[in-house]
Structure formats: C-alpha cells, structure tokens
Amino acid sequence: IYARFWHGWYLHAGGASFIGSESYNHAGTGLGPDGNNIVVRDSYIHDNAVQGIYISGGDNWLIENNVFYNNGLYEVYNFGGKRHRIRNNTIVAGVTL
C-alpha cells in the first residue's frame, strides 16, 4: 500500500519545472511534487505503477503538452490546490480525476 508514495520526481518546493523530460517505471507515482507554481510541460510520463502525476497541493500549476500513458490507477490525479491549468495533454489508456 505504501509503494504508491514512491515517486520518481518528488519535492516540496515551489517554482520547480519538469520540461522536455521522461518519467517512467516507478513503483509509485511518476511525478509527485508539492508547492506553488509547478510547471510540467512537453514531457512523457508513462508506465508508473500508480499515477502519472499526483497534484497534492500548492497553487498555480501548469501541466500542458504532455503525454500520459499506461500509468496504474490514474494518469492525472488532482487532489488539491487552486488555479491549476491542465490543458493540451494526451492521455492514453487511463482515467483522469
């Protein structure tokens, strides 16, 4: 049950960027950042055991032009925060919350 917290990219700081990158084959979530003003753009997030990305907190995230593919439970899991912009992503073989 705790493997869902084994993130490939995990931090608690604002202003971080994941641009033009790839996150795959993790025991938990591909991306699990927390903080304000996170940018995830032009990346390929796939084959992670739980979620592609877990939006857990913070405000003003930009998640755009990514490909989410074959992640375990959810491709994009939006748990909290305000004023997120999630747009122009390609989601294959999964659900979005």
mmCIF file of N, CA, C and O in Angstrom:
data_model
loop_
_atom_site.group_PDB
_atom_site.id
_atom_site.type_symbol
_atom_site.label_atom_id
_atom_site.label_comp_id
_atom_site.label_asym_id
_atom_site.label_seq_id
_atom_site.Cartn_x
_atom_site.Cartn_y
_atom_site.Cartn_z
ATOM 1 N N ILE A 1 0.821 -1.197 0.000
ATOM 2 C CA ILE A 1 0.000 0.000 0.000
ATOM 3 C C ILE A 1 0.872 1.270 0.000
ATOM 4 O O ILE A 1 0.501 2.282 -0.553
ATOM 5 N N TYR A 2 2.055 1.226 0.622
ATOM 6 C CA TYR A 2 2.892 2.423 0.707
ATOM 7 C C TYR A 2 3.697 2.687 -0.563
ATOM 8 O O TYR A 2 4.230 3.771 -0.732
ATOM 9 N N ALA A 3 3.773 1.741 -1.463
ATOM 10 C CA ALA A 3 4.518 1.933 -2.710
ATOM 11 C C ALA A 3 3.946 3.077 -3.531
ATOM 12 O O ALA A 3 4.656 3.688 -4.316
ATOM 13 N N ARG A 4 2.672 3.402 -3.332
ATOM 14 C CA ARG A 4 2.082 4.497 -4.099
ATOM 15 C C ARG A 4 2.752 5.826 -3.806
ATOM 16 O O ARG A 4 2.593 6.782 -4.543
ATOM 17 N N PHE A 5 3.528 5.914 -2.731
ATOM 18 C CA PHE A 5 4.243 7.139 -2.391
ATOM 19 C C PHE A 5 5.690 7.133 -2.883
ATOM 20 O O PHE A 5 6.442 8.046 -2.574
ATOM 21 N N TRP A 6 6.114 6.126 -3.602
ATOM 22 C CA TRP A 6 7.476 6.066 -4.141
ATOM 23 C C TRP A 6 7.480 6.764 -5.492
ATOM 24 O O TRP A 6 7.278 6.156 -6.529
ATOM 25 N N HIS A 7 7.719 8.050 -5.465
ATOM 26 C CA HIS A 7 7.651 8.884 -6.654
ATOM 27 C C HIS A 7 9.002 8.941 -7.366
ATOM 28 O O HIS A 7 10.048 8.984 -6.719
ATOM 29 N N GLY A 8 8.964 9.029 -8.666
ATOM 30 C CA GLY A 8 10.191 9.228 -9.419
ATOM 31 C C GLY A 8 10.720 10.646 -9.267
ATOM 32 O O GLY A 8 11.915 10.875 -9.177
ATOM 33 N N TRP A 9 9.823 11.621 -9.210
ATOM 34 C CA TRP A 9 10.205 13.031 -9.034
ATOM 35 C C TRP A 9 9.340 13.580 -7.918
ATOM 36 O O TRP A 9 8.142 13.731 -8.059
ATOM 37 N N TYR A 10 9.946 13.865 -6.776
ATOM 38 C CA TYR A 10 9.212 14.256 -5.582
ATOM 39 C C TYR A 10 9.962 15.379 -4.882
ATOM 40 O O TYR A 10 11.163 15.274 -4.640
ATOM 41 N N LEU A 11 9.277 16.461 -4.607
ATOM 42 C CA LEU A 11 9.890 17.536 -3.855
ATOM 43 C C LEU A 11 8.815 18.390 -3.226
ATOM 44 O O LEU A 11 7.661 18.352 -3.636
ATOM 45 N N HIS A 12 9.183 19.114 -2.196
ATOM 46 C CA HIS A 12 8.277 20.044 -1.532
ATOM 47 C C HIS A 12 8.879 21.438 -1.640
ATOM 48 O O HIS A 12 9.421 21.972 -0.685
ATOM 49 N N ALA A 13 8.809 21.998 -2.815
ATOM 50 C CA ALA A 13 9.319 23.345 -3.058
ATOM 51 C C ALA A 13 8.556 23.938 -4.233
ATOM 52 O O ALA A 13 8.174 23.226 -5.148
ATOM 53 N N GLY A 14 8.339 25.199 -4.201
ATOM 54 C CA GLY A 14 7.647 25.859 -5.288
ATOM 55 C C GLY A 14 8.600 26.254 -6.413
ATOM 56 O O GLY A 14 9.819 26.251 -6.260
ATOM 57 N N GLY A 15 8.013 26.564 -7.560
ATOM 58 C CA GLY A 15 8.778 27.069 -8.672
ATOM 59 C C GLY A 15 9.592 26.032 -9.427
ATOM 60 O O GLY A 15 10.478 26.383 -10.193
ATOM 61 N N ALA A 16 9.303 24.766 -9.259
ATOM 62 C CA ALA A 16 10.057 23.706 -9.940
ATOM 63 C C ALA A 16 9.479 23.452 -11.327
ATOM 64 O O ALA A 16 8.297 23.656 -11.577
ATOM 65 N N SER A 17 10.340 22.978 -12.237
ATOM 66 C CA SER A 17 9.924 22.684 -13.610
ATOM 67 C C SER A 17 10.360 21.286 -14.016
ATOM 68 O O SER A 17 11.448 20.840 -13.657
ATOM 69 N N PHE A 18 9.503 20.617 -14.777
ATOM 70 C CA PHE A 18 9.786 19.320 -15.382
ATOM 71 C C PHE A 18 9.424 19.501 -16.850
ATOM 72 O O PHE A 18 8.270 19.377 -17.228
ATOM 73 N N ILE A 19 10.416 19.862 -17.670
ATOM 74 C CA ILE A 19 10.149 20.260 -19.052
ATOM 75 C C ILE A 19 10.985 19.407 -19.997
ATOM 76 O O ILE A 19 12.195 19.262 -19.810
ATOM 77 N N GLY A 20 10.307 18.836 -21.011
ATOM 78 C CA GLY A 20 11.007 18.028 -22.004
ATOM 79 C C GLY A 20 11.686 16.816 -21.403
ATOM 80 O O GLY A 20 12.771 16.438 -21.816
ATOM 81 N N SER A 21 11.045 16.192 -20.437
ATOM 82 C CA SER A 21 11.647 15.075 -19.703
ATOM 83 C C SER A 21 10.759 13.839 -19.766
ATOM 84 O O SER A 21 9.656 13.870 -20.287
ATOM 85 N N GLU A 22 11.251 12.756 -19.183
ATOM 86 C CA GLU A 22 10.516 11.491 -19.168
ATOM 87 C C GLU A 22 10.561 10.900 -17.764
ATOM 88 O O GLU A 22 11.595 10.912 -17.108
ATOM 89 N N SER A 23 9.427 10.394 -17.295
ATOM 90 C CA SER A 23 9.328 9.730 -16.001
ATOM 91 C C SER A 23 8.577 8.423 -16.211
ATOM 92 O O SER A 23 7.419 8.440 -16.630
ATOM 93 N N TYR A 24 9.219 7.292 -15.918
ATOM 94 C CA TYR A 24 8.582 6.006 -16.204
ATOM 95 C C TYR A 24 9.090 4.902 -15.283
ATOM 96 O O TYR A 24 10.157 5.003 -14.692
ATOM 97 N N ASN A 25 8.269 3.863 -15.155
ATOM 98 C CA ASN A 25 8.619 2.614 -14.483
ATOM 99 C C ASN A 25 8.966 2.778 -13.004
ATOM 100 O O ASN A 25 9.874 2.138 -12.504
ATOM 101 N N HIS A 26 8.209 3.629 -12.288
ATOM 102 C CA HIS A 26 8.417 3.796 -10.852
ATOM 103 C C HIS A 26 7.416 2.945 -10.084
ATOM 104 O O HIS A 26 6.314 2.680 -10.555
ATOM 105 N N ALA A 27 7.764 2.545 -8.874
ATOM 106 C CA ALA A 27 6.897 1.703 -8.050
ATOM 107 C C ALA A 27 5.649 2.437 -7.597
ATOM 108 O O ALA A 27 4.662 1.813 -7.225
ATOM 109 N N GLY A 28 5.669 3.744 -7.627
ATOM 110 C CA GLY A 28 4.516 4.533 -7.222
ATOM 111 C C GLY A 28 4.086 5.485 -8.312
ATOM 112 O O GLY A 28 3.678 5.085 -9.395
ATOM 113 N N THR A 29 4.247 6.768 -8.032
ATOM 114 C CA THR A 29 3.814 7.832 -8.920
ATOM 115 C C THR A 29 4.984 8.377 -9.725
ATOM 116 O O THR A 29 6.081 8.521 -9.198
ATOM 117 N N GLY A 30 4.751 8.724 -10.980
ATOM 118 C CA GLY A 30 5.806 9.296 -11.805
ATOM 119 C C GLY A 30 6.270 10.644 -11.283
ATOM 120 O O GLY A 30 7.452 10.863 -11.067
ATOM 121 N N LEU A 31 5.319 11.572 -11.072
ATOM 122 C CA LEU A 31 5.635 12.902 -10.565
ATOM 123 C C LEU A 31 4.755 13.190 -9.363
ATOM 124 O O LEU A 31 3.535 13.077 -9.447
ATOM 125 N N GLY A 32 5.363 13.581 -8.247
ATOM 126 C CA GLY A 32 4.607 13.900 -7.049
ATOM 127 C C GLY A 32 5.104 15.141 -6.354
ATOM 128 O O GLY A 32 5.416 15.108 -5.179
ATOM 129 N N PRO A 33 5.211 16.266 -7.071
ATOM 130 C CA PRO A 33 5.690 17.480 -6.415
ATOM 131 C C PRO A 33 4.601 18.137 -5.572
ATOM 132 O O PRO A 33 3.432 17.808 -5.685
ATOM 133 N N ASP A 34 5.005 19.068 -4.739
ATOM 134 C CA ASP A 34 4.095 19.827 -3.897
ATOM 135 C C ASP A 34 4.675 21.228 -3.759
ATOM 136 O O ASP A 34 5.868 21.383 -3.509
ATOM 137 N N GLY A 35 3.877 22.229 -3.935
ATOM 138 C CA GLY A 35 4.333 23.611 -3.839
ATOM 139 C C GLY A 35 3.612 24.455 -4.870
ATOM 140 O O GLY A 35 2.832 23.950 -5.669
ATOM 141 N N ASN A 36 3.884 25.722 -4.863
ATOM 142 C CA ASN A 36 3.243 26.647 -5.798
ATOM 143 C C ASN A 36 4.050 26.777 -7.082
ATOM 144 O O ASN A 36 5.264 26.592 -7.085
ATOM 145 N N ASN A 37 3.348 27.102 -8.160
ATOM 146 C CA ASN A 37 3.978 27.449 -9.444
ATOM 147 C C ASN A 37 4.835 26.328 -10.026
ATOM 148 O O ASN A 37 5.943 26.561 -10.498
ATOM 149 N N ILE A 38 4.323 25.114 -10.033
ATOM 150 C CA ILE A 38 4.986 23.963 -10.644
ATOM 151 C C ILE A 38 4.651 23.961 -12.140
ATOM 152 O O ILE A 38 3.505 24.178 -12.528
ATOM 153 N N VAL A 39 5.645 23.685 -12.991
ATOM 154 C CA VAL A 39 5.439 23.599 -14.434
ATOM 155 C C VAL A 39 5.855 22.211 -14.914
ATOM 156 O O VAL A 39 6.981 21.775 -14.668
ATOM 157 N N VAL A 40 4.926 21.509 -15.564
ATOM 158 C CA VAL A 40 5.206 20.216 -16.199
ATOM 159 C C VAL A 40 4.766 20.369 -17.648
ATOM 160 O O VAL A 40 3.582 20.497 -17.938
ATOM 161 N N ARG A 41 5.740 20.364 -18.558
ATOM 162 C CA ARG A 41 5.436 20.690 -19.948
ATOM 163 C C ARG A 41 6.279 19.832 -20.894
ATOM 164 O O ARG A 41 7.437 19.537 -20.630
ATOM 165 N N ASP A 42 5.662 19.448 -22.009
ATOM 166 C CA ASP A 42 6.362 18.761 -23.109
ATOM 167 C C ASP A 42 7.102 17.508 -22.644
ATOM 168 O O ASP A 42 8.223 17.250 -23.067
ATOM 169 N N SER A 43 6.473 16.730 -21.765
ATOM 170 C CA SER A 43 7.126 15.550 -21.199
ATOM 171 C C SER A 43 6.321 14.287 -21.464
ATOM 172 O O SER A 43 5.152 14.336 -21.843
ATOM 173 N N TYR A 44 6.954 13.158 -21.226
ATOM 174 C CA TYR A 44 6.376 11.832 -21.456
ATOM 175 C C TYR A 44 6.390 11.108 -20.123
ATOM 176 O O TYR A 44 7.456 10.810 -19.581
ATOM 177 N N ILE A 45 5.201 10.843 -19.551
ATOM 178 C CA ILE A 45 5.059 10.229 -18.233
ATOM 179 C C ILE A 45 4.273 8.941 -18.416
ATOM 180 O O ILE A 45 3.087 8.975 -18.742
ATOM 181 N N HIS A 46 4.932 7.807 -18.230
ATOM 182 C CA HIS A 46 4.300 6.541 -18.597
ATOM 183 C C HIS A 46 4.788 5.368 -17.753
ATOM 184 O O HIS A 46 5.845 5.406 -17.142
ATOM 185 N N ASP A 47 3.978 4.320 -17.731
ATOM 186 C CA ASP A 47 4.310 3.032 -17.114
ATOM 187 C C ASP A 47 4.724 3.133 -15.651
ATOM 188 O O ASP A 47 5.581 2.384 -15.190
ATOM 189 N N ASN A 48 4.098 4.035 -14.907
ATOM 190 C CA ASN A 48 4.302 4.115 -13.462
ATOM 191 C C ASN A 48 3.208 3.297 -12.784
ATOM 192 O O ASN A 48 2.089 3.205 -13.281
ATOM 193 N N ALA A 49 3.503 2.694 -11.649
ATOM 194 C CA ALA A 49 2.582 1.744 -11.032
ATOM 195 C C ALA A 49 1.286 2.372 -10.520
ATOM 196 O O ALA A 49 0.251 1.712 -10.509
ATOM 197 N N VAL A 50 1.304 3.624 -10.101
ATOM 198 C CA VAL A 50 0.096 4.208 -9.520
ATOM 199 C C VAL A 50 -0.442 5.359 -10.377
ATOM 200 O O VAL A 50 -1.378 5.176 -11.124
ATOM 201 N N GLN A 51 0.119 6.550 -10.273
ATOM 202 C CA GLN A 51 -0.344 7.704 -11.042
ATOM 203 C C GLN A 51 0.763 8.216 -11.940
ATOM 204 O O GLN A 51 1.936 8.074 -11.622
ATOM 205 N N GLY A 52 0.358 8.892 -12.999
ATOM 206 C CA GLY A 52 1.330 9.608 -13.802
ATOM 207 C C GLY A 52 1.812 10.832 -13.049
ATOM 208 O O GLY A 52 2.999 11.054 -12.873
ATOM 209 N N ILE A 53 0.854 11.643 -12.590
ATOM 210 C CA ILE A 53 1.170 12.813 -11.767
ATOM 211 C C ILE A 53 0.129 12.936 -10.669
ATOM 212 O O ILE A 53 -1.062 12.694 -10.892
ATOM 213 N N TYR A 54 0.594 13.267 -9.482
ATOM 214 C CA TYR A 54 -0.259 13.435 -8.307
ATOM 215 C C TYR A 54 -0.177 14.897 -7.878
ATOM 216 O O TYR A 54 0.860 15.350 -7.406
ATOM 217 N N ILE A 55 -1.255 15.635 -8.089
ATOM 218 C CA ILE A 55 -1.306 17.043 -7.718
ATOM 219 C C ILE A 55 -1.825 17.096 -6.285
ATOM 220 O O ILE A 55 -3.016 16.966 -6.047
ATOM 221 N N SER A 56 -0.917 17.259 -5.337
ATOM 222 C CA SER A 56 -1.296 17.120 -3.935
ATOM 223 C C SER A 56 -1.532 18.430 -3.213
ATOM 224 O O SER A 56 -2.186 18.459 -2.190
ATOM 225 N N GLY A 57 -0.978 19.502 -3.697
ATOM 226 C CA GLY A 57 -1.150 20.777 -3.019
ATOM 227 C C GLY A 57 -0.434 21.874 -3.764
ATOM 228 O O GLY A 57 0.164 21.651 -4.808
ATOM 229 N N GLY A 58 -0.476 23.031 -3.217
ATOM 230 C CA GLY A 58 0.101 24.177 -3.899
ATOM 231 C C GLY A 58 -0.887 24.737 -4.899
ATOM 232 O O GLY A 58 -1.902 24.122 -5.219
ATOM 233 N N ASP A 59 -0.580 25.898 -5.405
ATOM 234 C CA ASP A 59 -1.456 26.596 -6.338
ATOM 235 C C ASP A 59 -0.709 26.944 -7.619
ATOM 236 O O ASP A 59 0.514 26.928 -7.661
ATOM 237 N N ASN A 60 -1.471 27.285 -8.637
ATOM 238 C CA ASN A 60 -0.936 27.818 -9.902
ATOM 239 C C ASN A 60 -0.026 26.845 -10.649
ATOM 240 O O ASN A 60 1.019 27.248 -11.152
ATOM 241 N N TRP A 61 -0.401 25.613 -10.755
ATOM 242 C CA TRP A 61 0.385 24.658 -11.548
ATOM 243 C C TRP A 61 0.016 24.800 -13.019
ATOM 244 O O TRP A 61 -1.127 25.095 -13.369
ATOM 245 N N LEU A 62 0.995 24.550 -13.881
ATOM 246 C CA LEU A 62 0.765 24.485 -15.317
ATOM 247 C C LEU A 62 1.197 23.109 -15.797
ATOM 248 O O LEU A 62 2.367 22.741 -15.679
ATOM 249 N N ILE A 63 0.245 22.334 -16.300
ATOM 250 C CA ILE A 63 0.524 20.998 -16.829
ATOM 251 C C ILE A 63 -0.009 20.986 -18.252
ATOM 252 O O ILE A 63 -1.224 20.952 -18.471
ATOM 253 N N GLU A 64 0.905 21.047 -19.235
ATOM 254 C CA GLU A 64 0.450 21.158 -20.616
ATOM 255 C C GLU A 64 1.391 20.457 -21.585
ATOM 256 O O GLU A 64 2.584 20.318 -21.337
ATOM 257 N N ASN A 65 0.791 20.003 -22.685
ATOM 258 C CA ASN A 65 1.513 19.391 -23.806
ATOM 259 C C ASN A 65 2.331 18.165 -23.394
ATOM 260 O O ASN A 65 3.436 17.957 -23.884
ATOM 261 N N ASN A 66 1.793 17.352 -22.486
ATOM 262 C CA ASN A 66 2.450 16.125 -22.049
ATOM 263 C C ASN A 66 1.727 14.914 -22.615
ATOM 264 O O ASN A 66 0.569 14.998 -23.009
ATOM 265 N N VAL A 67 2.390 13.777 -22.583
ATOM 266 C CA VAL A 67 1.770 12.501 -22.920
ATOM 267 C C VAL A 67 1.784 11.648 -21.655
ATOM 268 O O VAL A 67 2.841 11.407 -21.065
ATOM 269 N N PHE A 68 0.588 11.215 -21.220
ATOM 270 C CA PHE A 68 0.425 10.311 -20.087
ATOM 271 C C PHE A 68 -0.057 8.977 -20.643
ATOM 272 O O PHE A 68 -1.075 8.929 -21.331
ATOM 273 N N TYR A 69 0.673 7.910 -20.338
ATOM 274 C CA TYR A 69 0.357 6.626 -20.940
ATOM 275 C C TYR A 69 0.585 5.481 -19.955
ATOM 276 O O TYR A 69 1.633 5.401 -19.315
ATOM 277 N N ASN A 70 -0.409 4.609 -19.827
ATOM 278 C CA ASN A 70 -0.278 3.328 -19.144
ATOM 279 C C ASN A 70 0.202 3.439 -17.695
ATOM 280 O O ASN A 70 0.968 2.616 -17.214
ATOM 281 N N ASN A 71 -0.273 4.448 -16.976
ATOM 282 C CA ASN A 71 0.015 4.542 -15.546
ATOM 283 C C ASN A 71 -1.054 3.768 -14.791
ATOM 284 O O ASN A 71 -2.193 3.681 -15.227
ATOM 285 N N GLY A 72 -0.699 3.176 -13.670
ATOM 286 C CA GLY A 72 -1.527 2.205 -12.968
ATOM 287 C C GLY A 72 -2.962 2.589 -12.684
ATOM 288 O O GLY A 72 -3.891 2.021 -13.243
ATOM 289 N N LEU A 73 -3.199 3.536 -11.788
ATOM 290 C CA LEU A 73 -4.566 3.898 -11.412
ATOM 291 C C LEU A 73 -5.083 5.104 -12.174
ATOM 292 O O LEU A 73 -6.163 5.081 -12.736
ATOM 293 N N TYR A 74 -4.331 6.188 -12.161
ATOM 294 C CA TYR A 74 -4.761 7.422 -12.784
ATOM 295 C C TYR A 74 -3.626 8.001 -13.612
ATOM 296 O O TYR A 74 -2.463 7.915 -13.233
ATOM 297 N N GLU A 75 -3.972 8.660 -14.668
ATOM 298 C CA GLU A 75 -2.964 9.366 -15.445
ATOM 299 C C GLU A 75 -2.649 10.703 -14.759
ATOM 300 O O GLU A 75 -1.505 11.035 -14.534
ATOM 301 N N VAL A 76 -3.700 11.448 -14.425
ATOM 302 C CA VAL A 76 -3.567 12.719 -13.709
ATOM 303 C C VAL A 76 -4.526 12.675 -12.529
ATOM 304 O O VAL A 76 -5.731 12.524 -12.713
ATOM 305 N N TYR A 77 -3.991 12.793 -11.306
ATOM 306 C CA TYR A 77 -4.821 12.779 -10.104
ATOM 307 C C TYR A 77 -4.723 14.147 -9.440
ATOM 308 O O TYR A 77 -3.672 14.522 -8.924
ATOM 309 N N ASN A 78 -5.814 14.905 -9.492
ATOM 310 C CA ASN A 78 -5.848 16.252 -8.931
ATOM 311 C C ASN A 78 -6.483 16.194 -7.552
ATOM 312 O O ASN A 78 -7.701 16.174 -7.421
ATOM 313 N N PHE A 79 -5.659 16.193 -6.520
ATOM 314 C CA PHE A 79 -6.131 16.079 -5.142
ATOM 315 C C PHE A 79 -6.384 17.437 -4.496
ATOM 316 O O PHE A 79 -7.231 17.560 -3.630
ATOM 317 N N GLY A 80 -5.620 18.452 -4.878
ATOM 318 C CA GLY A 80 -5.827 19.734 -4.204
ATOM 319 C C GLY A 80 -5.144 20.890 -4.888
ATOM 320 O O GLY A 80 -4.511 20.759 -5.924
ATOM 321 N N GLY A 81 -5.292 22.035 -4.275
ATOM 322 C CA GLY A 81 -4.717 23.259 -4.805
ATOM 323 C C GLY A 81 -5.751 24.061 -5.573
ATOM 324 O O GLY A 81 -6.877 23.626 -5.797
ATOM 325 N N LYS A 82 -5.335 25.265 -5.996
ATOM 326 C CA LYS A 82 -6.241 26.166 -6.713
ATOM 327 C C LYS A 82 -5.552 26.718 -7.959
ATOM 328 O O LYS A 82 -4.338 26.783 -8.039
ATOM 329 N N ARG A 83 -6.356 27.132 -8.902
ATOM 330 C CA ARG A 83 -5.932 27.825 -10.116
ATOM 331 C C ARG A 83 -4.924 27.033 -10.955
ATOM 332 O O ARG A 83 -4.016 27.613 -11.556
ATOM 333 N N HIS A 84 -5.087 25.722 -11.002
ATOM 334 C CA HIS A 84 -4.234 24.913 -11.873
ATOM 335 C C HIS A 84 -4.710 25.030 -13.315
ATOM 336 O O HIS A 84 -5.914 25.149 -13.568
ATOM 337 N N ARG A 85 -3.773 24.985 -14.247
ATOM 338 C CA ARG A 85 -4.105 24.957 -15.667
ATOM 339 C C ARG A 85 -3.599 23.626 -16.211
ATOM 340 O O ARG A 85 -2.394 23.412 -16.306
ATOM 341 N N ILE A 86 -4.529 22.754 -16.523
ATOM 342 C CA ILE A 86 -4.217 21.431 -17.070
ATOM 343 C C ILE A 86 -4.829 21.415 -18.464
ATOM 344 O O ILE A 86 -6.049 21.371 -18.606
ATOM 345 N N ARG A 87 -3.959 21.470 -19.487
ATOM 346 C CA ARG A 87 -4.504 21.637 -20.835
ATOM 347 C C ARG A 87 -3.583 21.014 -21.883
ATOM 348 O O ARG A 87 -2.382 20.866 -21.681
ATOM 349 N N ASN A 88 -4.200 20.661 -23.005
ATOM 350 C CA ASN A 88 -3.483 20.153 -24.183
ATOM 351 C C ASN A 88 -2.592 18.954 -23.895
ATOM 352 O O ASN A 88 -1.503 18.833 -24.451
ATOM 353 N N ASN A 89 -3.027 18.065 -23.013
ATOM 354 C CA ASN A 89 -2.289 16.842 -22.730
ATOM 355 C C ASN A 89 -2.912 15.688 -23.492
ATOM 356 O O ASN A 89 -4.108 15.699 -23.767
ATOM 357 N N THR A 90 -2.111 14.697 -23.810
ATOM 358 C CA THR A 90 -2.602 13.475 -24.429
ATOM 359 C C THR A 90 -2.618 12.399 -23.366
ATOM 360 O O THR A 90 -1.588 12.122 -22.747
ATOM 361 N N ILE A 91 -3.796 11.808 -23.152
ATOM 362 C CA ILE A 91 -3.944 10.767 -22.143
ATOM 363 C C ILE A 91 -4.385 9.499 -22.829
ATOM 364 O O ILE A 91 -5.413 9.459 -23.495
ATOM 365 N N VAL A 92 -3.575 8.448 -22.663
ATOM 366 C CA VAL A 92 -3.816 7.169 -23.318
ATOM 367 C C VAL A 92 -3.937 6.090 -22.233
ATOM 368 O O VAL A 92 -3.116 6.039 -21.324
ATOM 369 N N ALA A 93 -4.923 5.226 -22.365
ATOM 370 C CA ALA A 93 -5.075 4.046 -21.502
ATOM 371 C C ALA A 93 -5.212 4.390 -20.030
ATOM 372 O O ALA A 93 -4.584 3.781 -19.193
ATOM 373 N N GLY A 94 -6.036 5.393 -19.721
ATOM 374 C CA GLY A 94 -6.219 5.700 -18.309
ATOM 375 C C GLY A 94 -7.403 6.617 -18.094
ATOM 376 O O GLY A 94 -8.048 7.081 -19.006
ATOM 377 N N VAL A 95 -7.653 6.910 -16.810
ATOM 378 C CA VAL A 95 -8.730 7.816 -16.409
ATOM 379 C C VAL A 95 -8.113 9.086 -15.855
ATOM 380 O O VAL A 95 -6.951 9.115 -15.495
ATOM 381 N N THR A 96 -8.904 10.137 -15.760
ATOM 382 C CA THR A 96 -8.453 11.400 -15.180
ATOM 383 C C THR A 96 -9.435 11.835 -14.121
ATOM 384 O O THR A 96 -10.643 11.795 -14.343
ATOM 385 N N LEU A 97 -8.924 12.245 -12.981
ATOM 386 C CA LEU A 97 -9.761 12.815 -11.911
ATOM 387 C C LEU A 97 -9.368 14.245 -11.688
ATOM 388 O O LEU A 97 -8.243 14.606 -11.731
#
